[in-house]
Coordinates of C-alpha atoms in Angstrom, one line a residue:
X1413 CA 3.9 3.6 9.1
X1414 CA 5.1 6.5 11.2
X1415 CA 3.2 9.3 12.3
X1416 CA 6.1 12.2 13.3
X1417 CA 4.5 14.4 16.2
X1418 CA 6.0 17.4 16.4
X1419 CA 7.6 18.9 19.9
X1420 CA 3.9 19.7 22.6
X1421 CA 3.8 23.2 22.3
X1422 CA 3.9 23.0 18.2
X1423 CA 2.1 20.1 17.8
X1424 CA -0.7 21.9 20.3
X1425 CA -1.0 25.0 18.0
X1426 CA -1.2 22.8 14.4
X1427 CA -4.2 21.1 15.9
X1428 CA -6.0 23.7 18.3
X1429 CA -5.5 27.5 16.5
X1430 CA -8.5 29.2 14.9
X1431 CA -9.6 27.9 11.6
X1432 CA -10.4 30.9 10.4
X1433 CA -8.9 32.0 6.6
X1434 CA -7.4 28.3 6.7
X1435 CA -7.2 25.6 4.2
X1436 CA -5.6 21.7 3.9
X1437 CA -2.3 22.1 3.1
X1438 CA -1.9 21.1 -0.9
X1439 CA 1.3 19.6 -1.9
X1440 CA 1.8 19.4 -5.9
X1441 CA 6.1 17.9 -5.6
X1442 CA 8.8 16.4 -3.0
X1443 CA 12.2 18.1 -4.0
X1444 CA 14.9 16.0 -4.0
X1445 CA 12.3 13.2 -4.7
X1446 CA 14.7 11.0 -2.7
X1447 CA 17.8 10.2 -0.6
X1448 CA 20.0 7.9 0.8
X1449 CA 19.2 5.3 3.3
X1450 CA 21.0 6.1 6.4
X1451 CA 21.0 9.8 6.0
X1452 CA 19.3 12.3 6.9
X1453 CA 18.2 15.2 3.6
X1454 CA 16.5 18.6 3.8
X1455 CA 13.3 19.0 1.3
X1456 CA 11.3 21.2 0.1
X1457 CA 7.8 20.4 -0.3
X1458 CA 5.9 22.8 -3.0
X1459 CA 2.4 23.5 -2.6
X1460 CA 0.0 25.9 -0.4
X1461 CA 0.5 25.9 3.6
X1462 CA -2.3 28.3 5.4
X1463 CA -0.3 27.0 8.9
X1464 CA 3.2 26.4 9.5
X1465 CA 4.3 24.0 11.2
X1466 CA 2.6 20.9 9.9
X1467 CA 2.5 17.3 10.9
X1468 CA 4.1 14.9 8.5
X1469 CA 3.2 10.6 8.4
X1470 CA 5.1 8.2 6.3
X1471 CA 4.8 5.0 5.6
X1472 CA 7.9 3.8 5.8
X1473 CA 8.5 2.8 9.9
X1474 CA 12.1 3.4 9.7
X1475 CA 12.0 6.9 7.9
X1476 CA 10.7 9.8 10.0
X1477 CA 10.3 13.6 8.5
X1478 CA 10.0 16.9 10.5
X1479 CA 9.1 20.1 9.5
X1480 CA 11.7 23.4 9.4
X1481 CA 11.3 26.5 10.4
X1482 CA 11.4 28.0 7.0
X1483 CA 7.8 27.0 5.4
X1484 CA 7.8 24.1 3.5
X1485 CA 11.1 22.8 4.3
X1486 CA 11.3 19.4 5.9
X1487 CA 14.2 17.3 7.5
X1488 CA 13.7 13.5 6.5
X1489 CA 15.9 10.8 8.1
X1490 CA 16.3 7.5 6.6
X1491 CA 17.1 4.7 8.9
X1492 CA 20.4 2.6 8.5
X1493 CA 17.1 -0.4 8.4
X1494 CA 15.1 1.4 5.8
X1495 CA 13.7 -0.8 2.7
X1496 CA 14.8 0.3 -0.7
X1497 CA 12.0 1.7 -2.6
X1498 CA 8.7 3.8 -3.0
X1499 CA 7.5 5.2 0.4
X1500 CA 5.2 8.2 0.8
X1501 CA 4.9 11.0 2.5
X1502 CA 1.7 13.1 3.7
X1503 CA 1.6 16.3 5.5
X1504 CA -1.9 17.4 7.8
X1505 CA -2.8 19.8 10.2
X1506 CA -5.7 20.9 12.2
X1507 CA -8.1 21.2 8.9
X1508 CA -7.2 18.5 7.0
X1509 CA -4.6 16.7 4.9
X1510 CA -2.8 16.9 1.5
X1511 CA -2.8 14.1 -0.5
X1512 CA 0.3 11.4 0.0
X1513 CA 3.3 11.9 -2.0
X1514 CA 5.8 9.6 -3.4
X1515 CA 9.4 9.6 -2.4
X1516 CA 12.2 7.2 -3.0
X1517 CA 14.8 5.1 -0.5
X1518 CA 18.0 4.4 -2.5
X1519 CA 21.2 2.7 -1.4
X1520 CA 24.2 4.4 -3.4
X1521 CA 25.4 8.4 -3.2
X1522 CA 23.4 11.5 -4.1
X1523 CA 23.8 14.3 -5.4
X1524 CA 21.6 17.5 -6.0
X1525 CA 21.2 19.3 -9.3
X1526 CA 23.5 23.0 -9.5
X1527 CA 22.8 25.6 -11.5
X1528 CA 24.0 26.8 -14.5
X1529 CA 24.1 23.5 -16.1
X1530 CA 21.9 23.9 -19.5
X1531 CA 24.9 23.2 -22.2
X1532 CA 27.9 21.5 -22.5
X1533 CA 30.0 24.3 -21.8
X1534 CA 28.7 25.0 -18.5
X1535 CA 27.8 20.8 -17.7
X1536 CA 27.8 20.1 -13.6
X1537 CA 30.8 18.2 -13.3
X1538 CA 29.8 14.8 -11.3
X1539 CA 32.3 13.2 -8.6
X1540 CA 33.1 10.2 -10.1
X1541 CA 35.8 7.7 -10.2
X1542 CA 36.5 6.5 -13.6
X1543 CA 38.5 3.8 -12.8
X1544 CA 36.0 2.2 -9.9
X1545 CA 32.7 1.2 -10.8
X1546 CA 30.1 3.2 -9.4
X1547 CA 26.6 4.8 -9.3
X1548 CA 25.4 8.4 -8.7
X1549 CA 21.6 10.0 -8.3
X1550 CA 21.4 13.0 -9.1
X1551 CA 18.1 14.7 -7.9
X1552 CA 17.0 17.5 -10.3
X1553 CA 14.4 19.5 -11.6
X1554 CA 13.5 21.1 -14.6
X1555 CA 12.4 24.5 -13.7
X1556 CA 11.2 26.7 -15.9
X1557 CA 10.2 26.8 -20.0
X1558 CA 13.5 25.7 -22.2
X1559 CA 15.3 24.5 -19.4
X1560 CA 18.0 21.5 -20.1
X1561 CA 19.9 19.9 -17.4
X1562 CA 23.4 18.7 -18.5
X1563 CA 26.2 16.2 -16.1
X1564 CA 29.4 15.4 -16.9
X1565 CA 31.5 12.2 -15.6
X1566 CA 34.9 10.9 -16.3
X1567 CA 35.4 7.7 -17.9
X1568 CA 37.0 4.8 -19.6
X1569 CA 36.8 3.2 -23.1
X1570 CA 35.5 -0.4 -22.6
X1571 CA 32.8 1.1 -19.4
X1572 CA 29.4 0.4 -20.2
X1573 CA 27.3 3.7 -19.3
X1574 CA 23.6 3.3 -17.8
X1575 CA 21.9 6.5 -17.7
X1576 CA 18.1 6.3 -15.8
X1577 CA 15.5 8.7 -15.8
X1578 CA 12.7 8.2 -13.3
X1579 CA 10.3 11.2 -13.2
X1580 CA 6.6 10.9 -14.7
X1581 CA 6.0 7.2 -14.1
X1582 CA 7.5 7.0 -10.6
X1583 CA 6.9 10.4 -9.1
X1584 CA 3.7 11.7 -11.1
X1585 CA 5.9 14.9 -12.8
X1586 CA 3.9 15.9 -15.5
X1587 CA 6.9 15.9 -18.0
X1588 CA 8.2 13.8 -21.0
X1589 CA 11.4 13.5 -20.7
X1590 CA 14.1 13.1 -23.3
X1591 CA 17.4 11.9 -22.5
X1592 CA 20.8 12.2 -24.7
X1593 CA 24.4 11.1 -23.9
X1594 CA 27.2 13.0 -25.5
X1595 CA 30.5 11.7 -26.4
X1596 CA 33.3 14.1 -25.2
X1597 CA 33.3 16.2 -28.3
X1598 CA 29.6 16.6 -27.6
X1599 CA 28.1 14.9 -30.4
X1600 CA 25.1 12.9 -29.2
X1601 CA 25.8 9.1 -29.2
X1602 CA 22.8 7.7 -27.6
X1603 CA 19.3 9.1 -27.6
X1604 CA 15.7 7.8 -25.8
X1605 CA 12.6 8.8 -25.0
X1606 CA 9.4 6.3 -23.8
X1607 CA 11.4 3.7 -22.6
X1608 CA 9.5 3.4 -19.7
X1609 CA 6.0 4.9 -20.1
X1610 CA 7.3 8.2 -20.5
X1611 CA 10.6 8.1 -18.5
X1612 CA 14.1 7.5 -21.0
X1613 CA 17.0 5.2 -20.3
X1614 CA 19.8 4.6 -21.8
X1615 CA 23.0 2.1 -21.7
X1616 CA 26.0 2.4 -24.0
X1617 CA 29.1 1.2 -24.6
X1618 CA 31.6 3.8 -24.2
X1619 CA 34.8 3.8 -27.4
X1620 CA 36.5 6.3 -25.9
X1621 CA 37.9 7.5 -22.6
X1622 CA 37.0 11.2 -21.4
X1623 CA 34.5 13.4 -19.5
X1624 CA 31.3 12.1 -21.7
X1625 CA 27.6 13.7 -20.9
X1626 CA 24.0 13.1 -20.4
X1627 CA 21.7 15.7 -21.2
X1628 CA 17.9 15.9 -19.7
X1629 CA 15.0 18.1 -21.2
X1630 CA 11.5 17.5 -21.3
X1631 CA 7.8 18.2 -22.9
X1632 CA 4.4 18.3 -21.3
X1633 CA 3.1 15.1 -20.1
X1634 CA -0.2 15.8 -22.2
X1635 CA 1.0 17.5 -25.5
X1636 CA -0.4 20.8 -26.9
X1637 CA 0.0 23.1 -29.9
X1638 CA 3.3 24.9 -28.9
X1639 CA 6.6 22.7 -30.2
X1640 CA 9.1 24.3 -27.0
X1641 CA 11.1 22.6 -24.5
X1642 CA 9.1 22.8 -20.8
X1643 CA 9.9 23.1 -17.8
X1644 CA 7.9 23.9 -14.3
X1645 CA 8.8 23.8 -10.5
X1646 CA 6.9 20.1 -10.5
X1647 CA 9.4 18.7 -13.3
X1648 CA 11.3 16.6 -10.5
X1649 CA 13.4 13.8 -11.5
X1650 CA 16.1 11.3 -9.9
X1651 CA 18.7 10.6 -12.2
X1652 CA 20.6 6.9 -11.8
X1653 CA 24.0 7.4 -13.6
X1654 CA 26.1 4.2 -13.2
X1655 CA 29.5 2.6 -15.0
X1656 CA 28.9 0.0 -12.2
X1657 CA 25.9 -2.6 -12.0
X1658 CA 22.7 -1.8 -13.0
X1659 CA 19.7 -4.4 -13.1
X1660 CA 17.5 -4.5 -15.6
X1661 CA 15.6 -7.2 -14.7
X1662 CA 14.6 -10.1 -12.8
X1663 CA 14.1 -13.5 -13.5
X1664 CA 11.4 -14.1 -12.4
X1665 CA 9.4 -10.8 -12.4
X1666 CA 7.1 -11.4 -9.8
X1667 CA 7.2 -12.9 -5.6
X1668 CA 4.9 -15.0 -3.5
X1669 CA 4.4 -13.8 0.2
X1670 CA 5.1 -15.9 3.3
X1671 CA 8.2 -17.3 1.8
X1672 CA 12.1 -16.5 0.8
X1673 CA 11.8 -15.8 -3.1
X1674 CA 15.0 -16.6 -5.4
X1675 CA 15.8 -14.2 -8.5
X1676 CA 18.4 -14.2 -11.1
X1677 CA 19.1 -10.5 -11.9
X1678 CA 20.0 -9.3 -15.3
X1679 CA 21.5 -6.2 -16.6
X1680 CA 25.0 -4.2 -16.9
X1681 CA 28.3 -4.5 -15.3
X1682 CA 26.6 -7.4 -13.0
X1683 CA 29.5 -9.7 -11.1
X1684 CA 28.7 -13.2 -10.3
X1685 CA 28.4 -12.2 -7.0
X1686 CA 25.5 -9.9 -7.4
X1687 CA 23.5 -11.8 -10.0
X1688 CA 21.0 -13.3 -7.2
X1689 CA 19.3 -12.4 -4.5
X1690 CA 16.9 -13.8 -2.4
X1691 CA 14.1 -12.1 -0.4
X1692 CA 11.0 -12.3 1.9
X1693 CA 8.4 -9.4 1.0
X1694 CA 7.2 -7.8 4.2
X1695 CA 3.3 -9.4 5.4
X1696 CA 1.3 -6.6 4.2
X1697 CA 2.8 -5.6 1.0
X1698 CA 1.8 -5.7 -2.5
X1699 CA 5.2 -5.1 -4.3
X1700 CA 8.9 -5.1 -3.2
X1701 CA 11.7 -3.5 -4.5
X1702 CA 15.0 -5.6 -5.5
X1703 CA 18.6 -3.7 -4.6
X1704 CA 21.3 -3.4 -2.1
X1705 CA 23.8 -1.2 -1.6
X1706 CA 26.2 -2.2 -4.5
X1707 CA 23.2 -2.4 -7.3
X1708 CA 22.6 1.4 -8.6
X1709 CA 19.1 0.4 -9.5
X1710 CA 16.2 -1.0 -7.6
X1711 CA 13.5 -3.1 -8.9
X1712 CA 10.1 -3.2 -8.4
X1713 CA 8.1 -6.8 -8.7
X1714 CA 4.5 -7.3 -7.6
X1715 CA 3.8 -10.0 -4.6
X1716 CA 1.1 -12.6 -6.2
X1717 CA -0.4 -15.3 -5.1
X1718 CA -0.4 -17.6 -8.1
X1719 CA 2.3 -20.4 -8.3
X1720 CA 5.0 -18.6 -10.2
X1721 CA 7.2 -20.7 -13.3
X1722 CA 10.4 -19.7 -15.4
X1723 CA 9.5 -20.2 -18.9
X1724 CA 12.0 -22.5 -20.1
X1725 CA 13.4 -23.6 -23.5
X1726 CA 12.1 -25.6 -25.3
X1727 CA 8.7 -23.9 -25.3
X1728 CA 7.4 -23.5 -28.9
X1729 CA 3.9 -24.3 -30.3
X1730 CA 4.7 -27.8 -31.2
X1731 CA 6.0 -28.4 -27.7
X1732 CA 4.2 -26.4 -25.5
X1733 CA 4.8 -26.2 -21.5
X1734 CA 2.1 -28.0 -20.0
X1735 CA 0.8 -25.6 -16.7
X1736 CA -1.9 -25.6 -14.2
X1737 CA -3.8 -22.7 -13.5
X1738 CA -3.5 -20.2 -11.9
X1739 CA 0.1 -19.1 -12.9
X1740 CA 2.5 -16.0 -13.1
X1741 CA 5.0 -17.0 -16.1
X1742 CA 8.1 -14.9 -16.6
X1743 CA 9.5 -15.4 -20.3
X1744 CA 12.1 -14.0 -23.3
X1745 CA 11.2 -13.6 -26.6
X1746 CA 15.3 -14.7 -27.1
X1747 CA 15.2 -14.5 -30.9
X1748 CA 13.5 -13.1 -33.9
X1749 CA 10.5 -15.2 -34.7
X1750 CA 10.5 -17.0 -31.2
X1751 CA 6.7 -18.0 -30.3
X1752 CA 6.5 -19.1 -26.4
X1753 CA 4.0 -21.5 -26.1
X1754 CA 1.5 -22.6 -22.9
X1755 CA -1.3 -25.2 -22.2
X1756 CA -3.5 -25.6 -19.8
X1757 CA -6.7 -27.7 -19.2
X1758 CA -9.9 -25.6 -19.7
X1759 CA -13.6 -26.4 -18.6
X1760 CA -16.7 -25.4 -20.3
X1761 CA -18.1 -21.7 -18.9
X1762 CA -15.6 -20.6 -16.8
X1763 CA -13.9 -17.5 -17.7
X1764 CA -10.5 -16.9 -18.6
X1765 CA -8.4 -13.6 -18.0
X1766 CA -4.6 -13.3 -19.3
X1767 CA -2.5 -10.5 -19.1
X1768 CA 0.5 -9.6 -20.3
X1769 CA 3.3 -7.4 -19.7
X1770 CA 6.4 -6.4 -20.8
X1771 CA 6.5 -2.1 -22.6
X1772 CA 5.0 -0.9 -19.9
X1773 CA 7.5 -1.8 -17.5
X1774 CA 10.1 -0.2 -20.2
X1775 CA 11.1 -3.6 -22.4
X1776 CA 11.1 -3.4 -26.3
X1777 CA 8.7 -6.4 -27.0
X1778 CA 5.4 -5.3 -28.1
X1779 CA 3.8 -8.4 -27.1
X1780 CA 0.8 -10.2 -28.9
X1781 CA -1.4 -12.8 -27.2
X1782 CA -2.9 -16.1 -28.5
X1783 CA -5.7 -18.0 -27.8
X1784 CA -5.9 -21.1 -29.9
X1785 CA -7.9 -24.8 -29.2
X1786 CA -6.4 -28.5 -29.8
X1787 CA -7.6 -27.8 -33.3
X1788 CA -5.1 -24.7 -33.5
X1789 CA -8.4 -22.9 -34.8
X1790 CA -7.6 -19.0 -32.8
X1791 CA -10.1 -18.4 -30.4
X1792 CA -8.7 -14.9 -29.6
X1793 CA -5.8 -12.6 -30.7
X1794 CA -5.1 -9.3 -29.1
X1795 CA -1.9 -6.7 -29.6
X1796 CA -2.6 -3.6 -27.5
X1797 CA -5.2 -3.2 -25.1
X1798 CA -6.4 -0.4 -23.0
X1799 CA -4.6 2.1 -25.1
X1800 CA -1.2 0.8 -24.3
X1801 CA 1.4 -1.6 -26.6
X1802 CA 0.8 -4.8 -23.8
X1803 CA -2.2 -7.0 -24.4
X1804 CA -5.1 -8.8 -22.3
X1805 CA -7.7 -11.3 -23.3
X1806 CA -11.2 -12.7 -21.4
X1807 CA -12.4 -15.4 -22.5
X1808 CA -15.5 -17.3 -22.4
X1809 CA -14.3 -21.0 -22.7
X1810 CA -17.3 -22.6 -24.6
X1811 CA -15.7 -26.8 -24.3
X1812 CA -13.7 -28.6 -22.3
X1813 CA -10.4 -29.5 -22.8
X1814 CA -7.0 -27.8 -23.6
X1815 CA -5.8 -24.3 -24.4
X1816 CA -2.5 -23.2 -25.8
X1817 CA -1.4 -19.5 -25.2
X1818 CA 0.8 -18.3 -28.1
X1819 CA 3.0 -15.3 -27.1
X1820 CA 5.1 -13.4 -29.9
X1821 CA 6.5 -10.2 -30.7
X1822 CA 4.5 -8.0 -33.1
X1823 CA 7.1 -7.3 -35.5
X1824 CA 8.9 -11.1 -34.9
X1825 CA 11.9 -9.2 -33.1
X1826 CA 13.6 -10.9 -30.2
X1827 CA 16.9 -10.4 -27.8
X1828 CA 18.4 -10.7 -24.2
X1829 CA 15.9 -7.7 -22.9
X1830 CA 12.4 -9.4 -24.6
X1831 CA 11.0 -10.1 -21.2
X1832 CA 7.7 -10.2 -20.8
X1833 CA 5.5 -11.1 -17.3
X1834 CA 2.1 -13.4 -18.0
X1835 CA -0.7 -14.3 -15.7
X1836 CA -3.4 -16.9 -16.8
X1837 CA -6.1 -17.2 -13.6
X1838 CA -9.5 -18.2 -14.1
X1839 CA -12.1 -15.1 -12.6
X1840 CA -13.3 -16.0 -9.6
X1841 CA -16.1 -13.7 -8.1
X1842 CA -14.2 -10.8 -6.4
X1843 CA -15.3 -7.2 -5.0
X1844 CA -13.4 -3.8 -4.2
X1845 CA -14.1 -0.9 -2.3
X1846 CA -13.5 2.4 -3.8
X1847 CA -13.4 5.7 -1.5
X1848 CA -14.8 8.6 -2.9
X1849 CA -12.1 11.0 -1.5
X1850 CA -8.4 10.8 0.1
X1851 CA -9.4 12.0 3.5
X1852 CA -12.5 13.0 5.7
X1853 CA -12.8 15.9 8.2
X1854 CA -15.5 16.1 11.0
X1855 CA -15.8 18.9 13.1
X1856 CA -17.0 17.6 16.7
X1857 CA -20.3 17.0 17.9
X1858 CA -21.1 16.7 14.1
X1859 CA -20.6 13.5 11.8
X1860 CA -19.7 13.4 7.7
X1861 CA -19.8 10.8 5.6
X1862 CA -17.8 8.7 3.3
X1863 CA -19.1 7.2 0.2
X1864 CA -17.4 3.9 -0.6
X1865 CA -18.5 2.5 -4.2
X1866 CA -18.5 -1.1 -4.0
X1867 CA -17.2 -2.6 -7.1
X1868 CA -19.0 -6.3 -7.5
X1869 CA -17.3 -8.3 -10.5
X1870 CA -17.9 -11.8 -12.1
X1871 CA -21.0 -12.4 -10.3
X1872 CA -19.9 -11.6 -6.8
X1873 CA -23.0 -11.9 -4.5
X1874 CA -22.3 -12.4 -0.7
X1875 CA -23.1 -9.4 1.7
X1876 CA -19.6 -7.2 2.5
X1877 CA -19.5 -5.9 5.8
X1878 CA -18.2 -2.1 5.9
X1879 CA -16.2 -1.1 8.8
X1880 CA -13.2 1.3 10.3
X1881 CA -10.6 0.4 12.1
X1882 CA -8.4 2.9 13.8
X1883 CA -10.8 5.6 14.9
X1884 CA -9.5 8.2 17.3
X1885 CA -11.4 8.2 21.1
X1886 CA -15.0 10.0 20.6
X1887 CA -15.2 9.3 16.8
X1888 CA -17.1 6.0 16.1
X1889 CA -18.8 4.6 12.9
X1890 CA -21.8 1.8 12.5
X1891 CA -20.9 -1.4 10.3
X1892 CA -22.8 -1.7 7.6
X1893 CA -23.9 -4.6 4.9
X1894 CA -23.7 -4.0 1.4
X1895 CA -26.2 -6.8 0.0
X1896 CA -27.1 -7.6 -3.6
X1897 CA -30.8 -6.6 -4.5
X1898 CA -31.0 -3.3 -2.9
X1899 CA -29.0 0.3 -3.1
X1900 CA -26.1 -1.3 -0.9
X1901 CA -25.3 -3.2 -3.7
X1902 CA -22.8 -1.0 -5.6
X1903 CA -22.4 1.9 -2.8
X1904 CA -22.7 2.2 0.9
X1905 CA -22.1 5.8 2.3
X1906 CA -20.5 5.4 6.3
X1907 CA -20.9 8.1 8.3
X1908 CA -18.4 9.4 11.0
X1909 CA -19.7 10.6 13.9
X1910 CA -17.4 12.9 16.6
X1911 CA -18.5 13.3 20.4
X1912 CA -18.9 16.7 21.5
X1913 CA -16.0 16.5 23.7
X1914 CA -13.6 14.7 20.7
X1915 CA -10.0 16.8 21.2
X1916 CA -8.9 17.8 17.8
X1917 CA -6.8 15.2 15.7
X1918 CA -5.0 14.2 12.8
X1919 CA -4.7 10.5 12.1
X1920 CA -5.0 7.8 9.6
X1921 CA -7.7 5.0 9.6
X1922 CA -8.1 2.3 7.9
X1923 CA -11.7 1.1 6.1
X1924 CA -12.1 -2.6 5.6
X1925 CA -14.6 -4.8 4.0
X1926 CA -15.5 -8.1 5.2
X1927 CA -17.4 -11.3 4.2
X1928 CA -18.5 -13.9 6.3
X1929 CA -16.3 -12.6 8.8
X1930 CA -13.3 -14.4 7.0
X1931 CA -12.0 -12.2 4.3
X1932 CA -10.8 -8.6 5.2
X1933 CA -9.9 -6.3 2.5
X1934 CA -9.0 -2.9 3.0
X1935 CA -9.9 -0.2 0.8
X1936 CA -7.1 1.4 -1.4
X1937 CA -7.3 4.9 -1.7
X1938 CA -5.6 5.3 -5.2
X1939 CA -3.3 8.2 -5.8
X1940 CA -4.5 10.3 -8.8
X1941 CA -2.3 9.7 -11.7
X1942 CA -0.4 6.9 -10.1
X1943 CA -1.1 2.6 -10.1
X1944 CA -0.5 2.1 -6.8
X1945 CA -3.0 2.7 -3.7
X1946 CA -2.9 3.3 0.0
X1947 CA -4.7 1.3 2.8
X1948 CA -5.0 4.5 5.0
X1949 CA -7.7 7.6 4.7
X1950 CA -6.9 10.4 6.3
X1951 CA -9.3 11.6 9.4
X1952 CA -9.3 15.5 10.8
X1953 CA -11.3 16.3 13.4
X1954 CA -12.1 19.9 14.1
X1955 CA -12.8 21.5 16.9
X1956 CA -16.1 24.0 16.4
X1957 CA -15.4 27.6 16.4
X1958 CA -15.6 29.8 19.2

């Protein structure tokens, strides 16, 4: 995490001028949505600024952003040590902050998105080598109503062309994009849309050589009545355009912390050299991203902490894989009517949660889950769950003895890229803490409070104790207990209280529940729109007008 201060005299009039007429600063995009490590890019941030200069924090240690003198222009430099990845970005000053934006560390060249470029005619001509492997992002946007963003690149028959669209999922635009590649005579010879949520990717093998396309245009996240291409100035996008290697996945799809993980990585144009990797996610993390500076793609796997297994042939329901729980399976469906089979010991009354996934991290199973006895009688069968095509089950187990989970494909389809990522645990009693709001402003010699909903599941009954950690000099907050059997129970509201005398700041804090002073878990703030969270709130204090 960095906070970036700017120079005294700035940084004294962003935190000490009159409040009067101001608000937060709102950001709504990051454009480009990304850069390079090791370089340093210009930005705009879009939104409303009442005061300019601002303070910028981002989570990244090794990436620091300062503010221009044009309003809402920012200089972000990307350390030669920088993580690939997601990272995020918040501006503040004096009267509060605007919500944390996402922003992407890659490791190959950039490029920026010119102007006319809506047909083929008029297509921004890429630099590219076609006769050396190689990846471009191209960071673009899609403007305005009916707006189509075409790039052109040279290159050879026998190339396999990945083209990669990372907008809505990734950086919350509120577009679905569409994504096309033309051959050189401009007739469309690849076209996708959904492939991941609602982000497109494509991979082709190219017949011919020549200058062949890709062409980007969009519709409304949430669809309406009106049948038009859209565009808007939040319709950012980063582009991954590669006739080098690309990952697709990796085997398996999922680390363990505290220790070096080993994955075999699967896609296009991959060299024996670059088809493993091995890693150690960072202490405090809950995903890391898989790349270096000669893969054009980066991956993002989640850290667990269940014992993680390769599902391995043979593995059918007549010879199931025998596993203990808990476990974080990566499997294939390899081949059309393939059935993966698991078994596990079960005991009477506990409860079972398994969870599968595979189309929403933008692979063509559409997985079904099965929950059969030693009898093969079905206990449970799901398809799609919470209005997506990947499936969960809970279940009651109601004897002991063993399990099988049966996974398939819904229409018995199968191939190379029928990966799927499976986590049997029994529930153990568990709690969360969920703020109310991003950030909290207090004006000094005054408190305000948060509300924290505490989110008790499966039973969970031990008091939480409710504290901050981080708070400025003159701001301080009382612990409190949330216990089962009175209003504490499923909310506690924390007040934060500023000294008269507190100077006026801008900092991040930190909210953490504990239980019997062993466990600590701090709250994640979660982005709107997005599925992953912060640790950090945001805390402004004021200073109380003249």
């Amino acid at each position: 995490m960095r906070i970036v201060l700017l120079p005294a005299i700035l940084l004294a009039n962003v935190l000490l001028s009159p409040l009067v007429g101001s608000a937060a600063p709102e950001v709504t995009y990051l454009y480009p949505a990304g850069g390079q490590r090791g370089q340093t890019v210009e930005i705009t941030a879009g939104g409303e600024f009442s005061e300019w200069p601002v303070g910028v924090w981002t989570s990244d240690t090794a990436t620091s952003a300062t503010p221009l003198e044009e309003k809402g222009k920012l200089k972000i430099e990307v350390g030669d040590t920088a993580a690939p990845g997601l990272i995020w970005l918040r501006l503040y000053d004096k009267t509060g902050a605007a919500a944390a934006r996402p922003w992407m560390i890659g490791t190959v060249p950039e490029a920026v998105e010119r102007e006319p470029n809506d047909k083929a005619s008029t297509a921004q001509e890429l630099e590219f080598d076609p006769d050396v492997p190689q990846t471009i992002i191209v960071n673009g946007k899609l403007q305005k109503s009916g707006d189509v963003d075409v790039f052109s690149l040279p290159a050879r028959a026998g190339k396999t062309l990945v083209a990669d669209l990372d907008a809505q999922a990734t950086f919350l635009s509120p577009f679905d994009g569409v994504m096309q590649i033309l051959r050189p005579d401009g007739f469309v010879a690849g076209h996708n849309d959904d492939q991941q949520q609602l982000d497109p990717r494509l991979a082709i093998d190219l017949p011919t050589d020549g200058r062949w396309m890709v062409r980007i245009f969009s519709f409304p996240e949430k669809p309406n009545n009106i049948v038009q291409i859209s565009g808007k100035e939040t319709y950012v996008y980063r582009l991954t355009l590669s006739t080098g290697p690309v990952v697709n996945y990796a085997i398996p799809m999922a680390a363990n912390r505290g220790q070096i993980n080993h994955w075999q990585l699967i896609g296009w144009n991959l060299t024996t050299d670059l088809q493993e990797i091995s890693l150690a996610p960072p202490d405090d993390a809950v995903d890391i991203f898989l790349a270096n500076d000669k893969i054009g793609r980066s991956i993002r796997l989640p850290i667990v902490d269940s014992q993680i297994l390769v599902e391995s042939e043979p593995n059918s329901t007549v010879e199931p894989t025998k596993i203990e729980l808990p476990k974080s399976i990566t499997g294939r469906i390899d081949e059309s009517g393939d059935r993966d089979a698991f078994q596990f010991d079960a005991v009477k009354g506990e409860q079972l949660v398994i969870k599968i996934e595979s189309r929403e991290l933008g692979y063509p199973l559409d997985p079904v889950l099965e929950l059969v006895d030693a009898a093969d009688k079905s206990l449970a069968r799901v398809d799609d769950s919470s209005g997506g095509r990947d499936a969960q089950i809970s279940y009651k187990v109601d004897a002991d003895g063993p399990l099988r989970l049966i996974i398939s494909d819904l229409h018995n389809s199968g191939g190379t890229d029928f990966v799927y990522r499976v986590s049997i645990e029994r529930v153990k009693p568990s709690y969360r803490l969920i703020a109310d709001a991003h950030q909290a402003i207090v004006k000094a010699g005054e408190s305000t409070d948060v509300t924290l909903a505490v989110d008790r599941s499966h039973g969970f009954d031990q008091p939480i104790l409710v504290s901050v950690n981080g708070l400025p000099e003159g701001v301080t907050a009382a612990t409190l207990t949330s216990k089962v059997g009175d209003d504490s129970a499923s909310k506690v509201v924390l007040s934060l209280v500023a000294a008269a005398d507190t100077p006026a700041t801008s900092v991040p804090i930190r909210i953490v529940g504990e239980v019997k002073s062993a466990v600590s878990t701090p709250t994640r703030f979660v982005v709107p729109g997005h599925p992953q969270g912060l640790t950090e709130m945001w805390l402004t204090v004021t200073l109380q007008a003249n």
